[in-house]
GROMACS .gro file of N, CA, C and O in nm:
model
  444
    1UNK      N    1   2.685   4.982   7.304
    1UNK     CA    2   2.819   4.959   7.253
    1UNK      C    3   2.914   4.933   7.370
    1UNK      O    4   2.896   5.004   7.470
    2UNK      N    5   3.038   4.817   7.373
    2UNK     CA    6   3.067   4.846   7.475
    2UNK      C    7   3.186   4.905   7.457
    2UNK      O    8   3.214   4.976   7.360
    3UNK      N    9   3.295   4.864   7.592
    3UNK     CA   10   3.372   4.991   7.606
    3UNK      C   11   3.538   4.908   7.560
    3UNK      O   12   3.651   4.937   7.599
    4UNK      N   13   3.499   4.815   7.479
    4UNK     CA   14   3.619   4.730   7.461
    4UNK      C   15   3.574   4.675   7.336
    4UNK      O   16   3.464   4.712   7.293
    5UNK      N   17   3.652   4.578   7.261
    5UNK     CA   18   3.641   4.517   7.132
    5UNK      C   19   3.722   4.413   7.119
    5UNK      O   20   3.831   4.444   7.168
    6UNK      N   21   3.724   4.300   7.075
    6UNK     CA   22   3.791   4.149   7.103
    6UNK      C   23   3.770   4.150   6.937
    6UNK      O   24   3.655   4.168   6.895
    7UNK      N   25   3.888   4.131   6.839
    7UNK     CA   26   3.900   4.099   6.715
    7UNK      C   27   3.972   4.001   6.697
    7UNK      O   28   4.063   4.002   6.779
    8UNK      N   29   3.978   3.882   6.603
    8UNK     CA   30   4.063   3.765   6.578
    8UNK      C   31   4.132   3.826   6.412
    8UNK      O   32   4.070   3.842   6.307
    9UNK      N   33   4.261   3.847   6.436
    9UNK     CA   34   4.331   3.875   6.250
    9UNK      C   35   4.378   3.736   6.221
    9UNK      O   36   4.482   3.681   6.257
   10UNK      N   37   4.290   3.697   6.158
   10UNK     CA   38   4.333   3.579   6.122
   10UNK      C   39   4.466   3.588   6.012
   10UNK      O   40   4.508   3.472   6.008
   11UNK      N   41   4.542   3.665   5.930
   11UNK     CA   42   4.630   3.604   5.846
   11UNK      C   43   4.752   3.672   5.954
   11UNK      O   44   4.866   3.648   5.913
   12UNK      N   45   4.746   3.754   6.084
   12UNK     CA   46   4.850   3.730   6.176
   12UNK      C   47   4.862   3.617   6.288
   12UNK      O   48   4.973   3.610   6.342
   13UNK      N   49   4.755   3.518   6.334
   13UNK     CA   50   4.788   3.489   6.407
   13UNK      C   51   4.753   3.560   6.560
   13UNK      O   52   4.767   3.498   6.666
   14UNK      N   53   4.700   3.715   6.549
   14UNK     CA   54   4.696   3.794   6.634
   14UNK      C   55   4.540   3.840   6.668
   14UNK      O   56   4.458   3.877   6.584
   15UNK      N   57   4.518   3.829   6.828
   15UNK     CA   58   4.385   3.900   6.875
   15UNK      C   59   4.392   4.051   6.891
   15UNK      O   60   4.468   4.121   6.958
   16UNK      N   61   4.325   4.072   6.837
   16UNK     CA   62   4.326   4.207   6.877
   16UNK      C   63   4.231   4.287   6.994
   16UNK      O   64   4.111   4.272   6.973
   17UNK      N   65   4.256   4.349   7.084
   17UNK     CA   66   4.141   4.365   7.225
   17UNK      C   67   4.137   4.546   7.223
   17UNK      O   68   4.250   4.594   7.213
   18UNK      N   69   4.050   4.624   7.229
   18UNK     CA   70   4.077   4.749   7.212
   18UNK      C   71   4.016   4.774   7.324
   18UNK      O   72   3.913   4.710   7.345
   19UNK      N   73   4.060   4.871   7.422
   19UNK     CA   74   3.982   4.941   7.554
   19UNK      C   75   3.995   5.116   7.500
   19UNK      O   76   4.090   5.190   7.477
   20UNK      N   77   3.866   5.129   7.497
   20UNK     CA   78   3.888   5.248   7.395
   20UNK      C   79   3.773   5.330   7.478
   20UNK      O   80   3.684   5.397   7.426
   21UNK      N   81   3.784   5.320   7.557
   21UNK     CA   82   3.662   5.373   7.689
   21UNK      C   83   3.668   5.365   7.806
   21UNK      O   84   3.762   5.322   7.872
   22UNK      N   85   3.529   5.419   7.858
   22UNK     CA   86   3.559   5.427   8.036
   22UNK      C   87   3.579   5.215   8.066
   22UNK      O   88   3.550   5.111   8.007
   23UNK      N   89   3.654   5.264   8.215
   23UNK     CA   90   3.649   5.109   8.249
   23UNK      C   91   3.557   5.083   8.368
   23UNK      O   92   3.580   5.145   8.471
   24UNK      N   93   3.444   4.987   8.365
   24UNK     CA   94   3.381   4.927   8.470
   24UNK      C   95   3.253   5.001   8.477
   24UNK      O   96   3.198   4.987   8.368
   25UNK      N   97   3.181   5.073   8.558
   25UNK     CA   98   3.016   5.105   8.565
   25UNK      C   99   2.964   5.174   8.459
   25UNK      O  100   2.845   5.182   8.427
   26UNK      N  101   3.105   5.245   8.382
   26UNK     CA  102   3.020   5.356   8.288
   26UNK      C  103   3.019   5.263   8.173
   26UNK      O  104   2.935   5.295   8.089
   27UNK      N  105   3.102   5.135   8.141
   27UNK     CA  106   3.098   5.053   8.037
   27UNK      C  107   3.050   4.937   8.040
   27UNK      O  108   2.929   4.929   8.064
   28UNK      N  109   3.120   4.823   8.018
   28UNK     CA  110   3.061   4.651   8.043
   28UNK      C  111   3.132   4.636   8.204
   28UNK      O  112   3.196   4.735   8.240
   29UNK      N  113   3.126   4.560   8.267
   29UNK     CA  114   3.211   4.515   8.374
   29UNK      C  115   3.312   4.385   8.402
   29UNK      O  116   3.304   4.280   8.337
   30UNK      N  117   3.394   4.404   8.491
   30UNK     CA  118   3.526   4.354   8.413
   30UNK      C  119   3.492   4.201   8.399
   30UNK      O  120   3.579   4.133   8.345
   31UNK      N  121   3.373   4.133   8.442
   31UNK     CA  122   3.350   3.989   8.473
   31UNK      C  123   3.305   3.958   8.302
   31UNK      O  124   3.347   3.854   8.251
   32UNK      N  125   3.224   4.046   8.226
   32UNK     CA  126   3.194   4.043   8.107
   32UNK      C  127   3.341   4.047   8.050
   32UNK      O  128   3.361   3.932   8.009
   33UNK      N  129   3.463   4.128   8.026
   33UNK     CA  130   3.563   4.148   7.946
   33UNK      C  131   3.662   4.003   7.941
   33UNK      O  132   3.733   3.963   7.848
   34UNK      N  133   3.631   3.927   8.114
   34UNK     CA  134   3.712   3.847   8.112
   34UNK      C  135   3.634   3.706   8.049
   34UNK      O  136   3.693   3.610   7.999
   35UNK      N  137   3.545   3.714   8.058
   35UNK     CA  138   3.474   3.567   8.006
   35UNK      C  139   3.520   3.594   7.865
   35UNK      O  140   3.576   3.498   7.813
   36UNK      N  141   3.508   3.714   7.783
   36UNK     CA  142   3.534   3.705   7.674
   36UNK      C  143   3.672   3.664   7.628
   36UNK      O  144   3.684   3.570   7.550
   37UNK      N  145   3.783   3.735   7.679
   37UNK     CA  146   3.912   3.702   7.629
   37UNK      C  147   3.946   3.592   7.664
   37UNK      O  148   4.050   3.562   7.604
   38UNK      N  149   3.894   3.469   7.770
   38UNK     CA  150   3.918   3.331   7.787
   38UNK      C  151   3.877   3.271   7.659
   38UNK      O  152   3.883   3.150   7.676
   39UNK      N  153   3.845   3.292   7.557
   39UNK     CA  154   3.786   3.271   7.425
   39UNK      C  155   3.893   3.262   7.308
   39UNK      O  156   3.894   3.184   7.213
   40UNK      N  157   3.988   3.368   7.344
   40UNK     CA  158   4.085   3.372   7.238
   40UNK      C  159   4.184   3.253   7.220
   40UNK      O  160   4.241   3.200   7.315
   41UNK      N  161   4.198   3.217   7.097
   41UNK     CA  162   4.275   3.056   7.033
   41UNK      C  163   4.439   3.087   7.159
   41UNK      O  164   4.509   3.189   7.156
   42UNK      N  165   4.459   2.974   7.248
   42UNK     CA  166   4.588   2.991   7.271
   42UNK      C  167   4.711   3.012   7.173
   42UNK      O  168   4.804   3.084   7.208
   43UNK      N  169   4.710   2.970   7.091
   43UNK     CA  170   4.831   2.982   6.991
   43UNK      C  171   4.821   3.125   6.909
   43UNK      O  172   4.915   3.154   6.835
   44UNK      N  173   4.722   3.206   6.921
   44UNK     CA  174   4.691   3.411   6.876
   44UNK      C  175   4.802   3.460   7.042
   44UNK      O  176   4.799   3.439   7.163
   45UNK      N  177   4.885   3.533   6.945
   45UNK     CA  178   4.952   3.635   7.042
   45UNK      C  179   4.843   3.740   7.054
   45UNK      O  180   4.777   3.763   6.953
   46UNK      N  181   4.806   3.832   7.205
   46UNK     CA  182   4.707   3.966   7.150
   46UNK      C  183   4.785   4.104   7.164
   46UNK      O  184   4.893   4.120   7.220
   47UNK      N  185   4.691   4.223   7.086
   47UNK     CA  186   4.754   4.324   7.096
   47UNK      C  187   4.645   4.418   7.182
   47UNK      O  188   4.543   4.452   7.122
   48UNK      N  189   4.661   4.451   7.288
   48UNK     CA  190   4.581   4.537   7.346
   48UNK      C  191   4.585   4.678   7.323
   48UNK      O  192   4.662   4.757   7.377
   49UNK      N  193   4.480   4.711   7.224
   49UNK     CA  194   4.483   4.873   7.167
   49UNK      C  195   4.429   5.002   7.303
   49UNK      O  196   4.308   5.012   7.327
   50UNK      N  197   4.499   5.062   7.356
   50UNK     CA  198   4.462   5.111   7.486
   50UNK      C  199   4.401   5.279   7.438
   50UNK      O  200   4.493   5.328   7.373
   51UNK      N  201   4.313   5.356   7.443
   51UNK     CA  202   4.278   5.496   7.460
   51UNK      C  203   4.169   5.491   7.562
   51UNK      O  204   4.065   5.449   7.511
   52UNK      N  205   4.159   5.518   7.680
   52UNK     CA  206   4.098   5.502   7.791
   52UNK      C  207   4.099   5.635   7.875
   52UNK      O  208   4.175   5.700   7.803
   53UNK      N  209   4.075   5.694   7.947
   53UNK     CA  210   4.072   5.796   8.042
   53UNK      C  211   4.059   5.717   8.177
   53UNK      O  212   4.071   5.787   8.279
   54UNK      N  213   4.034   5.567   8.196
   54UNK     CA  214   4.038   5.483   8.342
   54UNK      C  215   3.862   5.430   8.366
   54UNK      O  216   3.766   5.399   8.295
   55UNK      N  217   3.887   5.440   8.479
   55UNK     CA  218   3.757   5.431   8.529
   55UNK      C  219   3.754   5.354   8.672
   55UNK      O  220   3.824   5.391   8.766
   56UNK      N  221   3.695   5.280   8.675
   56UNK     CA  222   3.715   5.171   8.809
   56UNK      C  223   3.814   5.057   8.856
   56UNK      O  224   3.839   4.943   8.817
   57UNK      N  225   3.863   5.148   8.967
   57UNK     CA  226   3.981   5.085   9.024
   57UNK      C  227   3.981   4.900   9.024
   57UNK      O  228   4.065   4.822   8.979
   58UNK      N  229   3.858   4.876   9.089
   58UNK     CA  230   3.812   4.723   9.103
   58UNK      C  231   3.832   4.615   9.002
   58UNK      O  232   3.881   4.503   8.993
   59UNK      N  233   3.742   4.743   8.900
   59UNK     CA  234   3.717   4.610   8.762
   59UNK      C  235   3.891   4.649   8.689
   59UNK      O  236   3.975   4.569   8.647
   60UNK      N  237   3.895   4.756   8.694
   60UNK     CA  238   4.059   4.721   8.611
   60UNK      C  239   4.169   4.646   8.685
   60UNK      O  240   4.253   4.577   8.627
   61UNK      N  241   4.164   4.661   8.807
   61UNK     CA  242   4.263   4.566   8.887
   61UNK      C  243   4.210   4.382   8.842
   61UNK      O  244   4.295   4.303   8.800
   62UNK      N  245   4.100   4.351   8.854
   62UNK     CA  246   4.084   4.247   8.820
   62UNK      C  247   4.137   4.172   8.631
   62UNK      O  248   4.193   4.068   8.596
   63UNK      N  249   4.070   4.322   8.539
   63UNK     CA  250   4.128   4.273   8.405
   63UNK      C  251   4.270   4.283   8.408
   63UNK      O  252   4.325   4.239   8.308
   64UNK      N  253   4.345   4.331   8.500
   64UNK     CA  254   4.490   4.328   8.498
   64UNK      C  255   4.503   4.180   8.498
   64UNK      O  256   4.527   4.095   8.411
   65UNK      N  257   4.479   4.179   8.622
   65UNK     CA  258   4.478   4.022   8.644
   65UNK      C  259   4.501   3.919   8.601
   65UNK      O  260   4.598   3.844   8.613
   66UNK      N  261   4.357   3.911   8.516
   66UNK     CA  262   4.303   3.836   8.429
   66UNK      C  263   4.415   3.784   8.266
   66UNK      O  264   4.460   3.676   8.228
   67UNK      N  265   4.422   3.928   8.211
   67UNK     CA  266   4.531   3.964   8.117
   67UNK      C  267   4.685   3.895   8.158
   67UNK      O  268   4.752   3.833   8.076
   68UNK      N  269   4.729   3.918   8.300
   68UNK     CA  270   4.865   3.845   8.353
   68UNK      C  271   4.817   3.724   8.388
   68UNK      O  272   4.890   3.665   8.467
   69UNK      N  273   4.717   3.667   8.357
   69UNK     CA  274   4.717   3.498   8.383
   69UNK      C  275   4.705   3.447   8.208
   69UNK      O  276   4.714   3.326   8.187
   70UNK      N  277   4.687   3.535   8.098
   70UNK     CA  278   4.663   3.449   8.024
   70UNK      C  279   4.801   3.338   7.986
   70UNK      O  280   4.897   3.330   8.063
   71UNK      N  281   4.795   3.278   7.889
   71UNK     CA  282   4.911   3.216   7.837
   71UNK      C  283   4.989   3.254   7.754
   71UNK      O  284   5.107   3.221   7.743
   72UNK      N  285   4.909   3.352   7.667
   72UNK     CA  286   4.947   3.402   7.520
   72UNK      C  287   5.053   3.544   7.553
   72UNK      O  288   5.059   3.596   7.664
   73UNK      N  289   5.105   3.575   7.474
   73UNK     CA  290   5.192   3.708   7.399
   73UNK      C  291   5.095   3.787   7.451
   73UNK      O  292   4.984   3.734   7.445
   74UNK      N  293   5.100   3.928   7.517
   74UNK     CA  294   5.070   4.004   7.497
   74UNK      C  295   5.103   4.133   7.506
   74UNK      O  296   5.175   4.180   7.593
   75UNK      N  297   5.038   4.206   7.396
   75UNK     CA  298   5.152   4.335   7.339
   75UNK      C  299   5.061   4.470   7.372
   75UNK      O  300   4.970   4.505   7.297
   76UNK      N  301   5.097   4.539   7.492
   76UNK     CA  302   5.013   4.636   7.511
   76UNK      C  303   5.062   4.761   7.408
   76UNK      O  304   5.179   4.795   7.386
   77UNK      N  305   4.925   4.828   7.344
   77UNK     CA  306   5.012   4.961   7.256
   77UNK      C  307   4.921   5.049   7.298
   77UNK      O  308   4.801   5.028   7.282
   78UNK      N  309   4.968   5.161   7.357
   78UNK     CA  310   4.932   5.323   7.400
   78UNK      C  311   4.880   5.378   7.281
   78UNK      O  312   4.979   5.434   7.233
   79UNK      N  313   4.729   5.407   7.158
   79UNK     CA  314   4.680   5.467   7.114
   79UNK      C  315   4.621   5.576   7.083
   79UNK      O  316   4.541   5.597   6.992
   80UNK      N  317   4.695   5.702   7.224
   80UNK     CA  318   4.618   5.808   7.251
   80UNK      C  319   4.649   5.822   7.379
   80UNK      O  320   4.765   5.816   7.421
   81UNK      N  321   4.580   5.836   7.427
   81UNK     CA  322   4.553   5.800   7.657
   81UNK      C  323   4.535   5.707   7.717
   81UNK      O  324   4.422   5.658   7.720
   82UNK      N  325   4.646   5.649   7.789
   82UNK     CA  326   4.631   5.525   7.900
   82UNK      C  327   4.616   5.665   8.037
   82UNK      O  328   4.708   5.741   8.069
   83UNK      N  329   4.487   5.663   8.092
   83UNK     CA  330   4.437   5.727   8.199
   83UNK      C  331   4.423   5.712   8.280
   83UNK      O  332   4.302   5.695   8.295
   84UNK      N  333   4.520   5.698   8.445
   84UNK     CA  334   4.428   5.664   8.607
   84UNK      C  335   4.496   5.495   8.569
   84UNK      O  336   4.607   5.447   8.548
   85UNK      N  337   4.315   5.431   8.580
   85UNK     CA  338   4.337   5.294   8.583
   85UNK      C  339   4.389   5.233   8.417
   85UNK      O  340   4.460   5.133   8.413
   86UNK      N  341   4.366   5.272   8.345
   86UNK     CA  342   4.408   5.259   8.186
   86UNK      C  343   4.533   5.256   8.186
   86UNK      O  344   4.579   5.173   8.108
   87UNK      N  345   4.609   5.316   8.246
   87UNK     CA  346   4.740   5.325   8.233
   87UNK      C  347   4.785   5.171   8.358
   87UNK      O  348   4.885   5.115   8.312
   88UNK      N  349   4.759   5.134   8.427
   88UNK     CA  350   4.781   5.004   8.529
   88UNK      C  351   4.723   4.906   8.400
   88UNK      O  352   4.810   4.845   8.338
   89UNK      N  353   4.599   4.890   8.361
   89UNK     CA  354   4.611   4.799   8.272
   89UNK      C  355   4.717   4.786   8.145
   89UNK      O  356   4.758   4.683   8.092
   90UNK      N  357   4.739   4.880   8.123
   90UNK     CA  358   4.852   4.855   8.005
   90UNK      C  359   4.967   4.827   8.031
   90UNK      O  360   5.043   4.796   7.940
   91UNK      N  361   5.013   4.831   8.178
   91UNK     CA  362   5.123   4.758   8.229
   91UNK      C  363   5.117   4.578   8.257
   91UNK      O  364   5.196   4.500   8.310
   92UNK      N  365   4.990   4.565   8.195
   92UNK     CA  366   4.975   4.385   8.185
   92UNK      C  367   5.001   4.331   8.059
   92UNK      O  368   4.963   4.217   8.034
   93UNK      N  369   5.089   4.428   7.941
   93UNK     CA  370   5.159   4.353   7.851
   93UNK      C  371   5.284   4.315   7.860
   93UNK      O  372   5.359   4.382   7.931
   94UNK      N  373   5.333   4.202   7.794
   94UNK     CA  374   5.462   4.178   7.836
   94UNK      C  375   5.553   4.243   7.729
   94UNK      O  376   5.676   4.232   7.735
   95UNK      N  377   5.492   4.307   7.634
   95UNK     CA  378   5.587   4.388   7.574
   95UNK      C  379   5.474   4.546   7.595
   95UNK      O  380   5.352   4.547   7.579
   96UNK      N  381   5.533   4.624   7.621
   96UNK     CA  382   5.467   4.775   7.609
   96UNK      C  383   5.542   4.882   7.555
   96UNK      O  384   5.662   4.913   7.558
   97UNK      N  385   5.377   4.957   7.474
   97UNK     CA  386   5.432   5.019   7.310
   97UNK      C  387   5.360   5.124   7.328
   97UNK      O  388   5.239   5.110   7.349
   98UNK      N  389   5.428   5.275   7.322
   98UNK     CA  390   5.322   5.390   7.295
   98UNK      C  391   5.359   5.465   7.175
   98UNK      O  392   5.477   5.483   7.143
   99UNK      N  393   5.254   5.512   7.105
   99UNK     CA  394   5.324   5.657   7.035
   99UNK      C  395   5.332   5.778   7.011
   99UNK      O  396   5.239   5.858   7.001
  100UNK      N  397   5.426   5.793   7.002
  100UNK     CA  398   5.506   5.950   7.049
  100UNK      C  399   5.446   6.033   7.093
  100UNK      O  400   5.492   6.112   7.175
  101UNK      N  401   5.332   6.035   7.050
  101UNK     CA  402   5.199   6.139   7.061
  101UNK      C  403   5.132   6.059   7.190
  101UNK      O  404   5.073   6.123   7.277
  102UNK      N  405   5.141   5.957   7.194
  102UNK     CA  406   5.022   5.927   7.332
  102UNK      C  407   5.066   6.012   7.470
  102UNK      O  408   5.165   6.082   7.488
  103UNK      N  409   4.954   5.981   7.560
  103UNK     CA  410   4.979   6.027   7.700
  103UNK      C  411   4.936   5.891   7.809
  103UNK      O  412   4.838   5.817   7.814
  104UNK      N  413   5.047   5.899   7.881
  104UNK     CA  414   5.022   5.829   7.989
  104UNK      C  415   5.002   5.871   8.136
  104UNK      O  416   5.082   5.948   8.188
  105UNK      N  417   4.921   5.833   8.187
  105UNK     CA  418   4.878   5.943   8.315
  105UNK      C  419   4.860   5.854   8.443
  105UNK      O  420   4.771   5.772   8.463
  106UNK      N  421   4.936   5.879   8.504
  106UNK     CA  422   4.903   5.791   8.653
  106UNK      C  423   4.918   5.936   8.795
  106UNK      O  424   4.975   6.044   8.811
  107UNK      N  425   4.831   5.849   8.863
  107UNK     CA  426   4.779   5.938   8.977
  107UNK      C  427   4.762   5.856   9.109
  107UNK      O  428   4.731   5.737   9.113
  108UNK      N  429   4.790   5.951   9.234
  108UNK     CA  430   4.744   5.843   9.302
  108UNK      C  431   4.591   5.873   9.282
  108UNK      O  432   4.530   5.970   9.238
  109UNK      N  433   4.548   5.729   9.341
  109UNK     CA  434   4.391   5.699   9.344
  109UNK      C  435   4.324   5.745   9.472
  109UNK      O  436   4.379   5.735   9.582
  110UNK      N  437   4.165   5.814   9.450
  110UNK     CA  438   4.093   5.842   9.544
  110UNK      C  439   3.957   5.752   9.521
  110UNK      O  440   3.928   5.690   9.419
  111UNK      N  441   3.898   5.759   9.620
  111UNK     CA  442   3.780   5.673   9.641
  111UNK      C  443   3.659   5.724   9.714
  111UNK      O  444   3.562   5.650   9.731
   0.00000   0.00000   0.00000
């Protein structure tokens, strides 16, 4: 299973991308996440569903990346825990959404 999910809602218009897991060795790696979301219809705004605890500095710096080059809308929403690196990726929506109940956690990073 991996550690993310790429959905198309078709009667919004909207992709839906969920990171709902570790990021990078303990899951897919970020070269897999990005081939996938180059896939999504340009004209789908996405919503990136975030509950993560982090994981690898590398591969999430790159899906940051990746996410700030697309073309489309994208609407990061806090589901629980943006964690470590989880929380840097969810700063690659251009609108960002948590709720009330989530936690957001940033740290500095060790290696």
């Amino acid at each position: 299973m991996n550690w993310y999910n790429i959905k198309n809602i078709a009667e919004s218009n909207t992709t839906e991308v969920m990171i709902y897991d570790e990021i990078g060795m303990w899951g897919v790696d970020a070269k897999s996440f990005i081939e996938e979301i180059k896939s999504i219809p340009n004209n789908n705004s996405i919503l990136l569903r975030i509950n993560s605890p982090g994981g690898s500095v590398i591969d999430g710096l790159a899906i940051f990346d990746a996410l700030n080059r697309l073309p489309q809308k994208v609407t990061s929403r806090i589901e629980g825990l943006a964690a470590s690196m989880a929380s840097y990726i969810a700063l690659a929506g251009d609108v960002k959404k948590a709720y009330d109940n989530a936690i957001y956690m940033i740290h500095n990073a060790s290696g």
